[in-house]
Short mmCIF file of C-alpha atoms in Angstrom, two decimals:
data_model
loop_
_atom_site.label_atom_id
_atom_site.label_comp_id
_atom_site.label_asym_id
_atom_site.label_seq_id
_atom_site.Cartn_x
_atom_site.Cartn_y
_atom_site.Cartn_z
CA UNK A 14 -4.25 -10.90 -20.29
CA UNK A 15 -1.85 -8.02 -20.78
CA UNK A 16 1.75 -8.87 -21.47
CA UNK A 17 3.69 -9.80 -18.30
CA UNK A 18 0.62 -9.31 -16.06
CA UNK A 19 0.59 -12.16 -13.51
CA UNK A 20 -3.12 -11.88 -12.70
CA UNK A 21 -6.35 -12.31 -14.59
CA UNK A 22 -6.94 -8.83 -16.02
CA UNK A 23 -10.73 -9.07 -16.09
CA UNK A 24 -10.86 -10.26 -12.49
CA UNK A 25 -8.46 -7.52 -11.43
CA UNK A 26 -10.55 -4.83 -13.13
CA UNK A 27 -13.71 -6.19 -11.52
CA UNK A 28 -12.12 -6.15 -8.07
CA UNK A 29 -10.83 -2.61 -8.53
CA UNK A 30 -14.21 -1.44 -9.81
CA UNK A 31 -15.93 -3.10 -6.85
CA UNK A 32 -13.58 -1.48 -4.33
CA UNK A 33 -13.98 2.01 -5.73
CA UNK A 34 -17.71 1.56 -6.21
CA UNK A 35 -17.85 1.04 -2.44
CA UNK A 36 -15.72 4.13 -1.84
CA UNK A 37 -18.03 6.18 -4.09
CA UNK A 38 -21.16 4.95 -2.34
CA UNK A 39 -19.82 4.68 1.22
CA UNK A 40 -16.79 6.97 1.46
CA UNK A 41 -16.81 6.79 5.25
CA UNK A 42 -16.51 2.99 5.21
CA UNK A 43 -13.47 1.04 6.38
CA UNK A 44 -10.78 0.69 3.73
CA UNK A 45 -7.11 -0.23 3.78
CA UNK A 46 -6.27 3.32 2.65
CA UNK A 47 -7.27 6.75 3.94
CA UNK A 48 -10.16 8.47 2.18
CA UNK A 49 -11.71 11.91 2.05
CA UNK A 50 -10.51 15.01 3.83
CA UNK A 51 -8.46 12.94 6.26
CA UNK A 52 -6.50 11.49 3.35
CA UNK A 53 -5.97 14.86 1.72
CA UNK A 54 -4.79 16.46 4.95
CA UNK A 55 -2.48 13.49 5.53
CA UNK A 56 -0.99 13.86 2.03
CA UNK A 57 -0.39 17.57 2.47
CA UNK A 58 -3.00 19.19 0.25
CA UNK A 59 -3.28 22.86 1.23
CA UNK A 60 -6.52 23.60 3.05
CA UNK A 61 -7.36 26.54 0.78
CA UNK A 62 -7.51 24.22 -2.25
CA UNK A 63 -9.92 21.92 -0.46
CA UNK A 64 -12.08 24.58 1.13
CA UNK A 65 -12.96 25.82 -2.37
CA UNK A 66 -14.46 22.47 -3.40
CA UNK A 67 -17.84 20.86 -2.65
CA UNK A 68 -17.67 18.35 0.19
CA UNK A 69 -18.99 15.69 -2.17
CA UNK A 70 -15.82 15.99 -4.24
CA UNK A 71 -13.61 15.51 -1.22
CA UNK A 72 -15.49 12.84 0.75
CA UNK A 73 -14.68 10.00 -1.68
CA UNK A 74 -11.12 11.09 -2.50
CA UNK A 75 -8.57 8.27 -2.56
CA UNK A 76 -4.99 9.02 -3.55
CA UNK A 77 -1.39 8.32 -2.59
CA UNK A 78 0.34 11.75 -2.63
CA UNK A 79 -0.41 15.40 -3.36
CA UNK A 80 -0.16 15.40 -7.15
CA UNK A 81 0.03 19.21 -7.09
CA UNK A 82 3.03 19.25 -4.76
CA UNK A 83 5.33 20.38 -7.61
CA UNK A 84 2.83 23.03 -8.65
CA UNK A 85 -0.63 23.69 -10.02
CA UNK A 86 -1.42 23.63 -13.76
CA UNK A 87 -0.81 26.91 -15.59
CA UNK A 88 -3.70 29.24 -16.34
CA UNK A 89 -5.21 28.44 -19.73
CA UNK A 90 -3.74 24.94 -19.95
CA UNK A 91 -5.55 21.70 -20.77
CA UNK A 92 -5.37 18.89 -18.22
CA UNK A 93 -6.34 15.22 -18.29
CA UNK A 94 -6.78 13.36 -14.98
CA UNK A 95 -6.32 9.62 -15.51
CA UNK A 96 -8.47 7.65 -13.06
CA UNK A 97 -10.19 10.76 -11.77
CA UNK A 98 -12.34 8.97 -9.18
CA UNK A 99 -14.46 11.46 -7.23
CA UNK A 100 -13.03 14.24 -9.40
CA UNK A 101 -11.17 16.02 -6.61
CA UNK A 102 -7.87 16.55 -8.45
CA UNK A 103 -9.71 17.30 -11.70
CA UNK A 104 -11.68 20.08 -10.02
CA UNK A 105 -8.55 21.53 -8.39
CA UNK A 106 -6.93 21.53 -11.84
CA UNK A 107 -10.00 23.13 -13.43
CA UNK A 108 -10.00 25.90 -10.87
CA UNK A 109 -6.29 26.53 -11.50
CA UNK A 110 -6.50 26.65 -15.32
CA UNK A 111 -9.58 28.89 -15.39
CA UNK A 112 -12.11 29.18 -18.16
CA UNK A 113 -9.43 29.71 -20.82
CA UNK A 114 -8.27 26.17 -20.10
CA UNK A 115 -10.02 22.84 -19.65
CA UNK A 116 -9.87 19.76 -17.45
CA UNK A 117 -11.09 16.28 -18.33
CA UNK A 118 -11.35 13.46 -15.81
CA UNK A 119 -11.31 9.89 -17.08
CA UNK A 120 -12.47 6.91 -15.03
CA UNK A 121 -14.02 3.50 -15.59
CA UNK A 122 -16.25 3.56 -12.52
CA UNK A 123 -19.75 4.86 -13.19
CA UNK A 124 -20.47 5.59 -9.53
CA UNK A 125 -17.35 7.73 -9.29
CA UNK A 126 -18.16 9.46 -12.58
CA UNK A 127 -21.64 10.26 -11.31
CA UNK A 128 -20.21 11.70 -8.08
CA UNK A 129 -17.60 13.72 -9.99
CA UNK A 130 -20.13 15.14 -12.44
CA UNK A 131 -22.42 16.19 -9.58
CA UNK A 132 -19.51 17.91 -7.83
CA UNK A 133 -18.52 19.67 -11.07
CA UNK A 134 -22.08 20.89 -11.54
CA UNK A 135 -22.05 22.23 -7.98
CA UNK A 136 -18.94 24.30 -8.75
CA UNK A 137 -20.55 25.82 -11.84
CA UNK A 138 -17.31 25.51 -13.77
CA UNK A 139 -18.13 25.02 -17.49
CA UNK A 140 -14.66 23.92 -18.55
CA UNK A 141 -14.49 20.63 -16.67
CA UNK A 142 -15.89 17.30 -17.82
CA UNK A 143 -15.73 13.61 -17.03
CA UNK A 144 -15.55 10.75 -19.51
CA UNK A 145 -15.67 6.99 -19.12
CA UNK A 146 -12.52 5.23 -20.28
CA UNK A 147 -9.48 3.15 -19.46
CA UNK A 148 -5.99 4.46 -18.81
CA UNK A 149 -4.85 2.33 -21.74
CA UNK A 150 -7.49 3.86 -24.06
CA UNK A 151 -7.95 7.49 -23.08
CA UNK A 152 -10.95 9.20 -24.72
CA UNK A 153 -8.82 12.23 -25.64
CA UNK A 154 -7.50 13.39 -29.03
CA UNK A 155 -3.83 13.05 -29.92
CA UNK A 156 -1.74 15.85 -28.43
CA UNK A 157 -4.71 17.52 -26.70
CA UNK A 158 -3.27 17.83 -23.22
CA UNK A 159 -0.66 20.20 -21.84
CA UNK A 160 -0.54 18.22 -18.61
CA UNK A 161 -1.62 14.74 -17.58
CA UNK A 162 -2.14 14.05 -13.89
CA UNK A 163 -3.08 10.86 -12.07
CA UNK A 164 -3.22 9.88 -8.42
CA UNK A 165 -2.86 6.32 -7.14
CA UNK A 166 -4.19 4.80 -10.32
CA UNK A 167 -1.37 3.63 -12.58
CA UNK A 168 -0.27 1.05 -9.99
CA UNK A 169 -3.70 -0.54 -10.46
CA UNK A 170 -3.48 -0.69 -14.26
CA UNK A 171 -2.65 -4.19 -15.53
CA UNK A 172 -0.64 -2.99 -18.55
CA UNK A 173 1.30 -0.02 -17.20
CA UNK A 174 3.51 0.32 -20.27
CA UNK A 175 0.40 0.68 -22.44
CA UNK A 176 -0.97 3.33 -20.07
CA UNK A 177 2.21 5.43 -20.21
CA UNK A 178 2.27 5.09 -24.01
CA UNK A 179 -1.33 6.27 -24.13
CA UNK A 180 -0.58 9.25 -21.87
CA UNK A 181 2.31 10.11 -24.18
CA UNK A 182 -0.10 10.07 -27.13
CA UNK A 183 -2.56 12.37 -25.38
CA UNK A 184 0.10 14.97 -24.52
CA UNK A 185 1.23 17.70 -26.91
CA UNK A 186 4.95 17.84 -27.68
CA UNK A 187 6.57 19.46 -24.66
CA UNK A 188 3.61 18.50 -22.46
CA UNK A 189 4.14 17.21 -18.95
CA UNK A 190 3.26 14.17 -16.91
CA UNK A 191 2.72 14.75 -13.16
CA UNK A 192 1.45 11.65 -11.40
CA UNK A 193 1.27 10.33 -7.87
CA UNK A 194 1.81 6.63 -7.53
CA UNK A 195 3.13 4.05 -5.12
CA UNK A 196 6.44 2.24 -5.40
CA UNK A 197 7.69 -0.70 -3.39
CA UNK A 198 11.22 -0.94 -2.03
CA UNK A 199 11.13 -4.68 -1.26
CA UNK A 200 11.04 -7.43 -3.85
CA UNK A 201 7.48 -8.73 -4.24
CA UNK A 202 7.30 -12.57 -4.31
CA UNK A 203 5.63 -14.15 -7.34
CA UNK A 204 2.74 -15.50 -5.24
CA UNK A 205 2.05 -11.99 -3.97
CA UNK A 206 2.05 -10.65 -7.55
CA UNK A 207 -0.72 -13.14 -8.32
CA UNK A 208 -2.81 -12.01 -5.34
CA UNK A 209 -5.53 -9.69 -6.64
CA UNK A 210 -6.22 -8.52 -3.08
CA UNK A 211 -2.70 -7.10 -2.88
CA UNK A 212 -3.09 -5.33 -6.24
CA UNK A 213 -6.15 -3.56 -4.93
CA UNK A 214 -4.57 -2.95 -1.50
CA UNK B 21 8.91 2.09 -18.23
CA UNK B 22 8.18 5.83 -18.34
CA UNK B 23 11.22 6.52 -20.47
CA UNK B 24 10.29 3.51 -22.59
CA UNK B 25 7.03 5.27 -23.46
CA UNK B 26 9.03 8.21 -24.84
CA UNK B 27 9.24 10.57 -21.84
CA UNK B 28 12.36 12.46 -20.78
CA UNK B 29 13.45 14.33 -17.65
CA UNK B 30 11.82 11.77 -15.35
CA UNK B 31 11.98 12.92 -11.71
CA UNK B 32 10.77 11.29 -8.51
CA UNK B 33 9.80 13.47 -5.54
CA UNK B 34 10.32 12.62 -1.88
CA UNK B 35 8.58 9.52 -0.49
CA UNK B 36 5.24 9.98 1.23
CA UNK B 37 4.15 7.58 3.99
CA UNK B 38 0.79 7.13 2.29
CA UNK B 39 -0.58 4.31 4.42
CA UNK B 40 0.59 5.52 7.86
CA UNK B 41 -2.29 5.07 10.28
CA UNK B 42 -4.46 3.29 7.72
CA UNK B 43 -5.59 -0.31 8.06
CA UNK B 44 -3.31 -1.22 5.14
CA UNK B 45 -0.23 0.06 6.95
CA UNK B 46 1.11 -3.40 7.83
CA UNK B 47 1.02 -4.61 4.22
CA UNK B 48 2.55 -1.37 3.07
CA UNK B 49 5.36 -1.73 5.60
CA UNK B 50 5.98 -5.33 4.53
CA UNK B 51 6.85 -4.24 1.01
CA UNK B 52 8.29 -0.79 1.76
CA UNK B 53 5.43 0.93 -0.03
CA UNK B 54 5.49 4.71 -0.32
CA UNK B 55 3.77 7.30 -2.46
CA UNK B 56 5.74 9.47 -4.86
CA UNK B 57 5.01 12.32 -7.22
CA UNK B 58 6.62 11.51 -10.55
CA UNK B 59 7.21 14.16 -13.20
CA UNK B 60 8.29 13.71 -16.81
CA UNK B 61 8.12 15.58 -20.10
CA UNK B 62 7.19 14.61 -23.64
CA UNK B 63 9.99 15.84 -25.91
CA UNK B 64 9.17 18.94 -27.95
CA UNK B 65 10.23 17.43 -31.24
#
């Protein structure tokens, strides 16, 4: 168990993987969060960004805010998307950086990786790829990234401090972190912290 | 936590009512849960 994590880490990872496996395979199912185009419209993603992507990349989107609200990645930059899911944000980043840049999505869920790779192939963009890995062990060389993005993922990571340290390692000096995540305003009781269902909710 | 990992210039954007209209809205309301875009920078040196 990761330091200070009040739940069984293996069980938590299994529950998260199960939830997002379902989203990948049945994106129009009933979940406690919005998915797909409805979610992206709700979070304020501009329509022109979404209209340029294959529907398969959008259908299984799950995120908590528009990670590109502060701006898109610069042309020619290298981007890592931590917990890339269906690959939606990775593909938006890849389109923004162009072929002089690169975008890598990292996820642990094989069903999501398969969906993301298929969507990437449909776009024909050669400078985007998807790799299997954990947020705490990113499959990226030291200092490779100009920008690390993530959307609704770090709140699910058992050892958040390790994830942020790993993101720091993957960024070049002067590189930027731009992540969407949830925060709670109310104190969470200890029993709730031990409830895996709430972690995945 | 973010600064503890070595980042500087940490900024939080405006809250987003992520779960509004979703089935998880009640739980989100119970804990005051909102989405945020968080930005930070790795120092140049």
